[in-house]
Coordinates of C-alpha atoms in Angstrom, one line a residue:
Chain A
X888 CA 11.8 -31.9 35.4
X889 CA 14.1 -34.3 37.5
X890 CA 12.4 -36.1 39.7
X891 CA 15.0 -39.0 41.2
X892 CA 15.2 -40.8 44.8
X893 CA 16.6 -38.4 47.4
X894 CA 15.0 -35.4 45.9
X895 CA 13.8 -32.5 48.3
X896 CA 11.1 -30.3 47.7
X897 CA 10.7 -26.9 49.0
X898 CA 7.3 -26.6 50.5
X899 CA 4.8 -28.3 48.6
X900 CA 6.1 -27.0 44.9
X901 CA 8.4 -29.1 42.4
X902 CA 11.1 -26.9 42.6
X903 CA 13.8 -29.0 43.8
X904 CA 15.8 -28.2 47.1
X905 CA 19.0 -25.7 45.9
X906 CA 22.0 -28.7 46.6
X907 CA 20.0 -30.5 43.7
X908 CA 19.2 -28.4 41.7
X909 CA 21.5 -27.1 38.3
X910 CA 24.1 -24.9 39.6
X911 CA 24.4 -22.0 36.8
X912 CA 27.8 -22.9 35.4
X913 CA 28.9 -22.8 31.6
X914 CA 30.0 -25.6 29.7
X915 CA 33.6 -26.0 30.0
X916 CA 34.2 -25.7 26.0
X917 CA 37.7 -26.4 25.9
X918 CA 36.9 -30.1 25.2
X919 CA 34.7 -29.6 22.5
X920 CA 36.2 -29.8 18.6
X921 CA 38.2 -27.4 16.8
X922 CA 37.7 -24.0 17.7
X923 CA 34.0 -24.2 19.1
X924 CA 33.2 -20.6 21.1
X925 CA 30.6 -20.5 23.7
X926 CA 27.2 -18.7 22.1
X927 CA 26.7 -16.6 25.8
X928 CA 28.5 -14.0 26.1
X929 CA 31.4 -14.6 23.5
X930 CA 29.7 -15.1 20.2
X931 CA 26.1 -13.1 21.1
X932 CA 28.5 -10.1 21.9
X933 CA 30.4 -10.2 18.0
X934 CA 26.6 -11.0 16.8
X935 CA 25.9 -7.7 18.7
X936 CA 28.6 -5.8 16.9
X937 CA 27.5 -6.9 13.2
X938 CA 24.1 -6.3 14.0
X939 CA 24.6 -2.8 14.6
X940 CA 26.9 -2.6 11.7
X941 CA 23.9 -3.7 9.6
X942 CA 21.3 -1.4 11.5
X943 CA 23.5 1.9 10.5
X944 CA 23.6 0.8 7.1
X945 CA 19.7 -0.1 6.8
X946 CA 19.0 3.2 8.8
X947 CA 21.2 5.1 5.9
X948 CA 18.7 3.1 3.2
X949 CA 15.7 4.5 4.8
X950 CA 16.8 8.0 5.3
X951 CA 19.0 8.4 1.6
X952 CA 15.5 7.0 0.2
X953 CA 12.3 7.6 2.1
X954 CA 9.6 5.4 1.7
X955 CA 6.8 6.5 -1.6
X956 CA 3.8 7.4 -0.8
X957 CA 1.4 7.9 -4.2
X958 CA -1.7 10.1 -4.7
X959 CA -4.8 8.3 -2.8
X960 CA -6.2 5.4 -4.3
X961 CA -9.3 6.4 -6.9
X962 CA -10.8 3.3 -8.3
X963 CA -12.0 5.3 -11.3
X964 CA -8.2 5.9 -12.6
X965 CA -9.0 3.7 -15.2
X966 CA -5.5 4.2 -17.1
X967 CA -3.2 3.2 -14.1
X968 CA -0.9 0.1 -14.7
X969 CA -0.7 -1.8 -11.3
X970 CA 2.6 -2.9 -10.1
X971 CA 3.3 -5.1 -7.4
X972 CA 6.2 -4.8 -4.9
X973 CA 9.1 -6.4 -6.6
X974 CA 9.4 -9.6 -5.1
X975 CA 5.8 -10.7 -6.9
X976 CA 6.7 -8.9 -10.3
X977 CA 7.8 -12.7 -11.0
X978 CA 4.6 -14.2 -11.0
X979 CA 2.7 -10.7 -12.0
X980 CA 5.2 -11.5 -15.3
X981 CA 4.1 -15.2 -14.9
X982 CA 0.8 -14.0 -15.6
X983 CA 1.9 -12.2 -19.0
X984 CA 2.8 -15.1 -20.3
X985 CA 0.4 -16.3 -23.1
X986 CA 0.6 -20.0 -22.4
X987 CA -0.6 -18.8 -18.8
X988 CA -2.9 -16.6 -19.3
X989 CA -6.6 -16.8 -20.6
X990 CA -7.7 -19.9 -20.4
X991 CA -4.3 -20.9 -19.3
X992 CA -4.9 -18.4 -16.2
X993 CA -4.5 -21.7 -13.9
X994 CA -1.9 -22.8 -15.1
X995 CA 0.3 -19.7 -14.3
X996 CA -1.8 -18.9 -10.6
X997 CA -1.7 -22.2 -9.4
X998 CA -0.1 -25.0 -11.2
X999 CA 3.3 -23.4 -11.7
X1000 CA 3.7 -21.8 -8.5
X1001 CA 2.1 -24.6 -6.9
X1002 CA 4.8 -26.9 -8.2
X1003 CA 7.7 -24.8 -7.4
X1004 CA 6.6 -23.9 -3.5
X1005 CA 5.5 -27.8 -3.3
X1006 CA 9.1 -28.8 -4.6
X1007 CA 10.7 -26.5 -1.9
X1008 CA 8.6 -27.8 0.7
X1009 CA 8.9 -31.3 0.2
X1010 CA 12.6 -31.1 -0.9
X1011 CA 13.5 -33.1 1.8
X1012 CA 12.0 -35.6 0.5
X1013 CA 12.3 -35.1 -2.6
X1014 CA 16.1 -35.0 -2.1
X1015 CA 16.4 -38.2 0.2
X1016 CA 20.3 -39.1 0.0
X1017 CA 22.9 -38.6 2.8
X1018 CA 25.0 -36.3 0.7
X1019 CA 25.3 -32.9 1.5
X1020 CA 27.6 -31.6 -1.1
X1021 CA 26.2 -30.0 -3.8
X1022 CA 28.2 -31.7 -6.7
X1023 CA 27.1 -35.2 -5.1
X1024 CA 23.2 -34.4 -5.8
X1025 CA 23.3 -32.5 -9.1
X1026 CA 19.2 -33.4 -9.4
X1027 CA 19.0 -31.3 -6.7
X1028 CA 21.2 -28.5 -7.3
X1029 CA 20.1 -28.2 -10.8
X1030 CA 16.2 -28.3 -9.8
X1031 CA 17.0 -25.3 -7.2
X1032 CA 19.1 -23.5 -9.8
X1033 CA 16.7 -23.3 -12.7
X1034 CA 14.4 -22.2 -10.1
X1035 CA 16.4 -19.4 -8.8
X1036 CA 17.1 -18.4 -12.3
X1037 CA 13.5 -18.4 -13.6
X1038 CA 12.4 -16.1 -10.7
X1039 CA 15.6 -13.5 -11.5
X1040 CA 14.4 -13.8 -15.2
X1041 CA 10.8 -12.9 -14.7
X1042 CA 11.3 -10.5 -12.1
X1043 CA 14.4 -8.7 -14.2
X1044 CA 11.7 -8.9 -17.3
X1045 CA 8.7 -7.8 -15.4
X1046 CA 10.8 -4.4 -14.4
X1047 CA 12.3 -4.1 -17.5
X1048 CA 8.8 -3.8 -19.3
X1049 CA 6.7 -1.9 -16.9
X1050 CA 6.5 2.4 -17.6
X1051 CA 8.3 3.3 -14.2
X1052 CA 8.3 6.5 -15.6
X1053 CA 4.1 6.7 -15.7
X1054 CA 3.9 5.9 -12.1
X1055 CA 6.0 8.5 -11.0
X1056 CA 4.6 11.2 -13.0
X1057 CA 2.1 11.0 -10.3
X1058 CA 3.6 13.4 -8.0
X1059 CA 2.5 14.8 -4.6
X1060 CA 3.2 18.5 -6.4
X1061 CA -0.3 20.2 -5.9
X1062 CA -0.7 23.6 -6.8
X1063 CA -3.8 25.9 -6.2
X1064 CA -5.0 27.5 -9.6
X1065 CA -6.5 30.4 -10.6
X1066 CA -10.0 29.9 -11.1
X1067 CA -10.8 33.4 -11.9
X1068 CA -9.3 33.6 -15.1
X1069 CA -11.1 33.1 -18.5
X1070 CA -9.0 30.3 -19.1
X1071 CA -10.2 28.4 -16.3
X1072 CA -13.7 27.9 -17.7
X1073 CA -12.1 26.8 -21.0
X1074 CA -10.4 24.4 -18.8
X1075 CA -13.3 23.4 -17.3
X1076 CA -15.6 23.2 -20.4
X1077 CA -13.3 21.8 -23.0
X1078 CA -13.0 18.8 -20.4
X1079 CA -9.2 19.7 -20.0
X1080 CA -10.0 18.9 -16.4
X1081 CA -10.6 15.0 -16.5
X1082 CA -7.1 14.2 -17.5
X1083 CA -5.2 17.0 -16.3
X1084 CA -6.7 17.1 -13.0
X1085 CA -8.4 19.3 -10.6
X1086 CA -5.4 21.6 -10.3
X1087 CA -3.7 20.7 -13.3
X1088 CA -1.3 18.5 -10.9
X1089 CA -1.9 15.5 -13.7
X1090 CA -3.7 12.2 -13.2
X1091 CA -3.1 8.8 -14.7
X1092 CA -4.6 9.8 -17.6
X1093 CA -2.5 13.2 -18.2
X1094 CA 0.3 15.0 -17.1
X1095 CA 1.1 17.7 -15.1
X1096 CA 0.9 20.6 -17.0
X1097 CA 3.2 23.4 -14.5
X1098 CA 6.5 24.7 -15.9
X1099 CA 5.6 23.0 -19.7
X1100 CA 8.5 22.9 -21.6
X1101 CA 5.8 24.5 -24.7
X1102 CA 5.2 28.2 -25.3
X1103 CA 2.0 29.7 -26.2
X1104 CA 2.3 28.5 -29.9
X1105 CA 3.1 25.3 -29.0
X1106 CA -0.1 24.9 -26.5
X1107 CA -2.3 26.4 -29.4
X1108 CA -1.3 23.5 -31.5
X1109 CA -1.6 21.0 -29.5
X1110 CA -5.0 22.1 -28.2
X1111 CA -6.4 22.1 -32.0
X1112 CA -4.2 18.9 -33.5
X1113 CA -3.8 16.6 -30.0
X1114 CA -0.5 15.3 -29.2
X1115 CA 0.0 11.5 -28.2
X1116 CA -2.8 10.0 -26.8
X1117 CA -4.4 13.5 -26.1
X1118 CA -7.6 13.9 -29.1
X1119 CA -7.7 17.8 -30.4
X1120 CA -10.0 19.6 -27.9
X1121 CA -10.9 22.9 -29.7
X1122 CA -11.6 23.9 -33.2
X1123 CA -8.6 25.6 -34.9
X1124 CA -11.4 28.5 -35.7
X1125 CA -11.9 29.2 -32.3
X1126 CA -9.0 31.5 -32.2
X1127 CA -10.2 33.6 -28.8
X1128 CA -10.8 30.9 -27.1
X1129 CA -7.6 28.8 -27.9
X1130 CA -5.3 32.1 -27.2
X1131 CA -7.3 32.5 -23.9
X1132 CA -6.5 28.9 -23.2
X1133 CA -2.9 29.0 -24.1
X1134 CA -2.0 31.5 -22.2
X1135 CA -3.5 30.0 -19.2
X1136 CA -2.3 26.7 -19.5
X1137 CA 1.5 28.6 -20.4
X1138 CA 1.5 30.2 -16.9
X1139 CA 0.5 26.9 -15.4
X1140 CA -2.7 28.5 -14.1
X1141 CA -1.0 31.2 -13.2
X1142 CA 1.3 28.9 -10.5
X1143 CA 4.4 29.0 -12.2
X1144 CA 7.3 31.7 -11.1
X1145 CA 7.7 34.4 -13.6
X1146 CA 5.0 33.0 -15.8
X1147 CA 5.6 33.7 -19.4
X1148 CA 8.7 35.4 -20.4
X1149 CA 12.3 34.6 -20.9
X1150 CA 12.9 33.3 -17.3
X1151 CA 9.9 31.4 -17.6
X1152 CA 10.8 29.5 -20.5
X1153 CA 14.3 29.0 -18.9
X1154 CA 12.6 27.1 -16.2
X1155 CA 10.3 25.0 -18.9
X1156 CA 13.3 24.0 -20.6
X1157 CA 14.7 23.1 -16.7
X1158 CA 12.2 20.9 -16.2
X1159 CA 11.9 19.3 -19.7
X1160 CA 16.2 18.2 -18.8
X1161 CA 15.3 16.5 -15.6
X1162 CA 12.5 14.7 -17.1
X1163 CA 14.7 13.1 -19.8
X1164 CA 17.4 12.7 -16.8
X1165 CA 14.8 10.7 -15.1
X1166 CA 14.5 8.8 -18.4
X1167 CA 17.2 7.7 -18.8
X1168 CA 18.3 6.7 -15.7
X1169 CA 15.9 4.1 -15.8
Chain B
X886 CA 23.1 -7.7 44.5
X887 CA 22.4 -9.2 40.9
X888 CA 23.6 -12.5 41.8
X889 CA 20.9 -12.4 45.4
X890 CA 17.9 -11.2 42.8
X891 CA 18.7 -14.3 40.4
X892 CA 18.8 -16.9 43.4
X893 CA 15.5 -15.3 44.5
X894 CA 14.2 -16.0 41.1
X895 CA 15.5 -19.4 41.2
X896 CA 14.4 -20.7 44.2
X897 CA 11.0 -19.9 43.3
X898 CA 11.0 -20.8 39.5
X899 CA 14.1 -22.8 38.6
X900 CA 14.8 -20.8 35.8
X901 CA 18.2 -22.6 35.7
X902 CA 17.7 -25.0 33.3
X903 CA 16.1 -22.7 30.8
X904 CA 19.1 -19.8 31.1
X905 CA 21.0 -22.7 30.8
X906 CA 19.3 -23.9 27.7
X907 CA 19.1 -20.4 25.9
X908 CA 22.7 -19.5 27.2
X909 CA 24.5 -22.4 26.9
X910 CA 25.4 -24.0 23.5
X911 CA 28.5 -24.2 21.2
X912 CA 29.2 -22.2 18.3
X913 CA 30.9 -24.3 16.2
X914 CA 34.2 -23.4 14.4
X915 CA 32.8 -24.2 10.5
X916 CA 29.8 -21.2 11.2
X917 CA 32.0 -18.7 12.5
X918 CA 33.1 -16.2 10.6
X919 CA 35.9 -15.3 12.9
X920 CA 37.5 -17.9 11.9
X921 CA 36.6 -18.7 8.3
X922 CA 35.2 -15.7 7.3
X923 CA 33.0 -17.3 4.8
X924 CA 31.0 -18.7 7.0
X925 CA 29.0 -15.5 7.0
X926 CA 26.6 -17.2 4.9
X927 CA 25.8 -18.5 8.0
X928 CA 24.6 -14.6 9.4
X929 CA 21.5 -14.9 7.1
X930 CA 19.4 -16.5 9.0
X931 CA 20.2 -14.6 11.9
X932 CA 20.1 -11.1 10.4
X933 CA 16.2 -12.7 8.9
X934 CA 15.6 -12.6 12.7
X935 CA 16.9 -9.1 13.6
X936 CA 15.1 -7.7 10.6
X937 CA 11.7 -9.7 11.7
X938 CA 12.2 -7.7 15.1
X939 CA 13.2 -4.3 13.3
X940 CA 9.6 -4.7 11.6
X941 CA 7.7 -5.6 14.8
X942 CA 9.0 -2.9 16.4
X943 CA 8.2 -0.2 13.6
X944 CA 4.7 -1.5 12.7
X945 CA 3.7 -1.3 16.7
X946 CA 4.7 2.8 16.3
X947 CA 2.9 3.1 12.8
X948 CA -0.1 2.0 14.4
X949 CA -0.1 5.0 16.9
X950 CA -0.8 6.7 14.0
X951 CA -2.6 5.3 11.6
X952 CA -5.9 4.8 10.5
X953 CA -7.3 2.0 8.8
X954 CA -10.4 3.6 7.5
X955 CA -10.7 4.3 3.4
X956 CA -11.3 7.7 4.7
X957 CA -8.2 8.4 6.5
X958 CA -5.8 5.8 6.3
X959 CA -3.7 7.9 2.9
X960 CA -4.4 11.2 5.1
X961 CA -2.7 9.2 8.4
X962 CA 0.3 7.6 6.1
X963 CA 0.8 11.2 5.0
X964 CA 0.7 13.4 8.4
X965 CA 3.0 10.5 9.9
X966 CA 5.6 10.8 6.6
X967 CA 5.8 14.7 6.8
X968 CA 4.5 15.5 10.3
X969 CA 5.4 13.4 13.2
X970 CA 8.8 13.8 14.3
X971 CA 10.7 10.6 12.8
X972 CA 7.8 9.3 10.7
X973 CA 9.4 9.7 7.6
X974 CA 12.4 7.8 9.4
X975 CA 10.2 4.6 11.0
X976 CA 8.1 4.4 7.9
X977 CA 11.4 3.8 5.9
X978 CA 12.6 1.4 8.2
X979 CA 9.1 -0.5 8.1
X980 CA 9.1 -0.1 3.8
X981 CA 12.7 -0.9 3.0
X982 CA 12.8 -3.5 6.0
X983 CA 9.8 -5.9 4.3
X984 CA 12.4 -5.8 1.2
X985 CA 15.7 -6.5 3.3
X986 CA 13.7 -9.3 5.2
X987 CA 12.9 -11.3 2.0
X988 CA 16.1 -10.7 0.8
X989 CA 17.6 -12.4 4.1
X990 CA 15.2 -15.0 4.6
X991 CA 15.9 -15.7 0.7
X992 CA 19.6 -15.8 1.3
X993 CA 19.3 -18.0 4.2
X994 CA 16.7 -20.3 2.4
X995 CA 19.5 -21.2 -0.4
X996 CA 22.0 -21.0 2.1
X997 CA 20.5 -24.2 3.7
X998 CA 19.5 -25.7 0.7
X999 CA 23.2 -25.6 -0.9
X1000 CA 24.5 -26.7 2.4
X1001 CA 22.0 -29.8 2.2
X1002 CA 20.9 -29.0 6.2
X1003 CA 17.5 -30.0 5.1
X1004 CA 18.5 -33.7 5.4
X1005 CA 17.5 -35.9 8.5
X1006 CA 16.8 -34.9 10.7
X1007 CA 16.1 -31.8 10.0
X1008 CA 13.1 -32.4 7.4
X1009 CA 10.1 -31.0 10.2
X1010 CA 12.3 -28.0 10.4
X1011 CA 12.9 -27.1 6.7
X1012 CA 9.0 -27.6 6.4
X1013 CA 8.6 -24.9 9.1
X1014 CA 10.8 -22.7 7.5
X1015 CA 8.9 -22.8 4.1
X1016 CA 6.2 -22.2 6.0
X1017 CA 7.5 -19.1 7.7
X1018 CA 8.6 -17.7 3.8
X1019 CA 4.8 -18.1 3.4
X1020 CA 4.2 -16.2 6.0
X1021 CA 6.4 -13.6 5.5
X1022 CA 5.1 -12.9 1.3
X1023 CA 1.8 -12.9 2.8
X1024 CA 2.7 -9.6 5.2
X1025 CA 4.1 -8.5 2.3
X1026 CA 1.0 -8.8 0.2
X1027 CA -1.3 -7.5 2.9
X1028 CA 0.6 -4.7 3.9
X1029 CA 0.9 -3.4 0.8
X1030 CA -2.4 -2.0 0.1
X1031 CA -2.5 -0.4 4.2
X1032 CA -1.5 3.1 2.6
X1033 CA -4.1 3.0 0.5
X1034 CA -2.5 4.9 -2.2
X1035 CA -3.1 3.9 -6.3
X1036 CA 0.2 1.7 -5.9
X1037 CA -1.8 0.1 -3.3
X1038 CA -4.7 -0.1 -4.5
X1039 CA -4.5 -1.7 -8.2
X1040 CA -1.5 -3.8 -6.7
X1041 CA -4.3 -5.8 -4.3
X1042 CA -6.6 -5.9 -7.4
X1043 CA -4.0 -7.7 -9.4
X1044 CA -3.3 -9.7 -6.5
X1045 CA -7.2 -10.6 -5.5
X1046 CA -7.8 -11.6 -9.5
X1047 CA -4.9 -14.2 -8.9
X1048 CA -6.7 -15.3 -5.8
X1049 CA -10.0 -15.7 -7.7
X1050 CA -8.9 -17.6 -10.1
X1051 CA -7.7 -20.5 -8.1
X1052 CA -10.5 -23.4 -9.1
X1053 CA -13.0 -24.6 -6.6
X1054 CA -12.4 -22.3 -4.0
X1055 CA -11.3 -19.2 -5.8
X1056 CA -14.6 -16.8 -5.1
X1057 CA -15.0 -17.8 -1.6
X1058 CA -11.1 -17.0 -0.8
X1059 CA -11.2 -13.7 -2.7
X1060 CA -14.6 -12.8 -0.7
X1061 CA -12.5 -13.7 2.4
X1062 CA -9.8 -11.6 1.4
X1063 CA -12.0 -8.4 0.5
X1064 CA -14.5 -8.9 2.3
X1065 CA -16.9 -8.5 -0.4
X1066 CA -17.1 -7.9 -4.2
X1067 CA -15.1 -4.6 -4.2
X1068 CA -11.8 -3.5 -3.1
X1069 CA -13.0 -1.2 -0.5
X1070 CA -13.7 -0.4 3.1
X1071 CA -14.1 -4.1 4.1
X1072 CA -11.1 -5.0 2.1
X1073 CA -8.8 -2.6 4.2
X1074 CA -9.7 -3.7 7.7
X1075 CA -9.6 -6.8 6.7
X1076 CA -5.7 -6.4 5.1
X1077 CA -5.3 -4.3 8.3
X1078 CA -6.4 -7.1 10.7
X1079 CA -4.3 -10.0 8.7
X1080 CA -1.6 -7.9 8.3
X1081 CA -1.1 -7.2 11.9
X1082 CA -2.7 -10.2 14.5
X1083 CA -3.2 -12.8 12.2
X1084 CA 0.3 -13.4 10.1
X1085 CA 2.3 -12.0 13.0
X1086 CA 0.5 -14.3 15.7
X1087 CA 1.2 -17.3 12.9
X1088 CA 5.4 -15.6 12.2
X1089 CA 5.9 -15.6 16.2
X1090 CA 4.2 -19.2 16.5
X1091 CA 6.3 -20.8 13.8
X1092 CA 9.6 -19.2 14.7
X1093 CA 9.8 -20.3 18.2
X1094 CA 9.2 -24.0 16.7
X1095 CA 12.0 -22.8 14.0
X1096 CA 14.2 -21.9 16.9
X1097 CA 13.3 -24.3 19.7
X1098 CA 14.0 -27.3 16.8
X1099 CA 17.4 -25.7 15.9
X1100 CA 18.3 -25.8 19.6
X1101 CA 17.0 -29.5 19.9
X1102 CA 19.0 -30.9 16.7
X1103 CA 21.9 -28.2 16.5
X1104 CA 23.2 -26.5 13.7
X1105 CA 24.5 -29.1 10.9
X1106 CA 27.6 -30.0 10.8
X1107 CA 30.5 -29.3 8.4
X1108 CA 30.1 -30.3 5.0

């Protein structure tokens, strides 16, 4: 605050007297170089203008693709392969990394990353000439782009191996089942239920099984022989039990439209397209 | 009318010199787009702002809702996707705005690298800035696990076991983090508590230096 001979105070405060204080006046720019604008209102109000160009397009993001939202969290889902948001999958991939994993773990946690972020931090000093251009401190420019390329190679590796696909077999479609039928305490005893889930809606360890793309035969067989990573559940002799069964899991616990039949199978087959859709999108 | 309620103001406060300050500053012709339109590489650093705001704003309404309980936070995140009239629409902007606000503080970070604006004097600022990217990762991590979904939840496991294994003081930060041996109840107050008093007290703090330093050195000049 100004405080020079001559100056009047108002009352006891430091405000000074209003013929010395600033008068609220802009700048006169037309002195200044080139074609320099005033920030306020001139430039704020353009700012304005992009800024809600930018906010219509951000607010079509969020409502062409809402934000996921998985099962809850059950530390037991042994088989689940974490993920994190994709600006870490570089250093999650870091971590993949032989030479920086194992014993190596400190290497890729904190030596490597430490380096980098201590590099862009201290860059200033690190960088210490008065040239700005970038061909006139190639050191520089070369550190920052092997950087920046690293980080898109790990992060474009770390999503090209993951399973997208297992993650989002986890779906929020829930179905009640019947747990009258036979088949449900086949379901129940055979241990169909640990993998398949309460209400056959899948888990990490097994998937959904509504609108299967199998039919009755096709269950059967897989029930006695396993399929994948699924072990053979009943003995081929059992032949009530595995009819019973097949049947059951067919209809989808009896959730699926039309279960069994021509339409039924229609829809299976429905189903079994978008999957492979999905697939290969990704 | 307006001008009578500002002179009230004034005479009791002085508030001249600070309009003045905020208000009054040049936009030089090499930043504006207007005139060379690539200058927009300029915008980033702006539009890191507006986003930063954008988030604020949508995490105060999320948290008129939810619940940051193991019990109930997944069953909160839920009712306010598919229940509460625009929930679905400020959870997106909250989701998909921690992506575009790494993006654009990214953008801007290479912008003034590759423009060398770090140089003197502008070394304390560049500092500040890394320190706000920091920041900004870290509300990313934290907020991550808040919906307590699987995604969440074996993401912060992953992430904790990188914090563990940082020597010397590797078990006492990851017992900071979670709050104990487990992922579990501790572990989401905790994240909950981080993710919205301590990094955004730290974000606000730092970007007022960012911003008061920018006004006290100017934008650099023309290459």
């Amino acid at each position: 605050m100004k405080r020079g001979k001559g100056m009047k105070f108002v009352g006891d405060s430091r405000i000074p007297d209003r013929e010395h204080r600033m008068k609220n006046i802009p700048k006169d720019y037309s002195e200044y170089p080139g074609k320099t604008e005033a920030f306020f209102p001139n430039y704020l109000l353009k700012e304005w203008l992009v800024g809600a160009v930018f906010l219509i397009g951000f607010l079509c993001l969020t409502i062409a693709h809402p934000a996921p939202l998985e099962q809850e969290a059950d530390p037991n889902a042994t088989g689940y392969i974490p993920v994190p948001d994709w600006f870490f999958l570089f250093l999650y991939q870091l971590l993949k990394y032989e030479a920086a994993a194992g014993a190596f773990t400190v290497l890729g946690t904190v030596v490597i990353p430490g380096l980098a972020f201590g590099a862009l931090m201290l860059a200033p000093w690190l960088d210490k000439g008065p040239e700005r251009r970038l061909s006139k401190r190639p050191i520089a420019t070369g550190m920052m782009l092997l950087g920046f390329i690293s980080v898109a190679y790990l992060t474009w590796e770390a999503a090209d191996q993951h399973e997208w696909g297992g993650a989002a077999s986890i779906d929020d479609d829930v179905r009640e089942i019947d747990t009258t039928h036979p088949g449900y305490d086949i379901y129940v005893e055979e241990s169909c239920i640990a993998c398949h889930g309460d209400n056959m809606e899948g888990t990490a360890m097994g998937p959904d099984l509504y609108d299967l793309a199998y039919d009755e035969e096709g269950v059967a067989q897989i029930v006695v022989e396993g399929i994948g990573e699924m072990p053979a559940v009943i003995d081929a002799d059992q032949t009530e039990e595995i009819e019973t069964i097949s049947e059951y899991v067919v209809s989808g616990g009896g959730t699926n439209e039309g279960a069994g039949g021509a339409e039924g199978d229609e829809d299976a087959e429905d189903t079994d397209d978008d999957e492979e859709d999905e697939d290969a999108d990704e | 009318m307006l001008q009578r309620i500002y002179d009230w103001i004034d005479d009791r406060i002085d508030i001249t010199p600070i309009w003045r300050d905020i208000a009054d500053h040049e936009v030089p012709e090499h930043v504006n787009p207007g005139h060379h339109f690539s200058a927009f590489v300029y915008c980033f650093g702006g539009l890191t702002f507006f986003t930063v705001v954008i988030q604020i704003l949508s995490g105060m309404f999320l948290t008129m809702y939810y619940v940051p309980d193991i019990v109930n936070a997944h069953a909160s995140v839920e009712y306010l996707q598919s229940e509460v009239a625009f929930g679905m629409i400020v959870r997106g902007m909250h989701h998909w705005g921690a992506s575009v606000v790494i993006v654009m503080m990214f953008l801007h970070t290479l912008r003034v690298f590759f423009t060398g604006s770090y140089k003197k004097p502008r070394e304390i600022n560049w500092v500040v800035g890394v320190l706000i990217f920091f920041v900004i990762l870290g509300l990313g991590f934290t907020g991550y696990l808040l919906p307590w979904d699987m995604k969440a939840y074996f993401a912060t496991q992953v992430g904790l076991e990188i914090a563990i294994s940082v020597p010397v003081i590797g078990d006492l930060l990851g017992e900071l983090l979670a709050g104990g041996e487990i992922i579990g109840a501790q572990t989401l107050t905790r994240f909950f508590a981080i993710h919205v008093f301590f990094l955004p007290g730290a974000l606000l703090g730092l970007i007022a230096v960012h911003f008061i330093m920018i006004r006290r050195q100017g934008i650099s000049g023309p290459l």
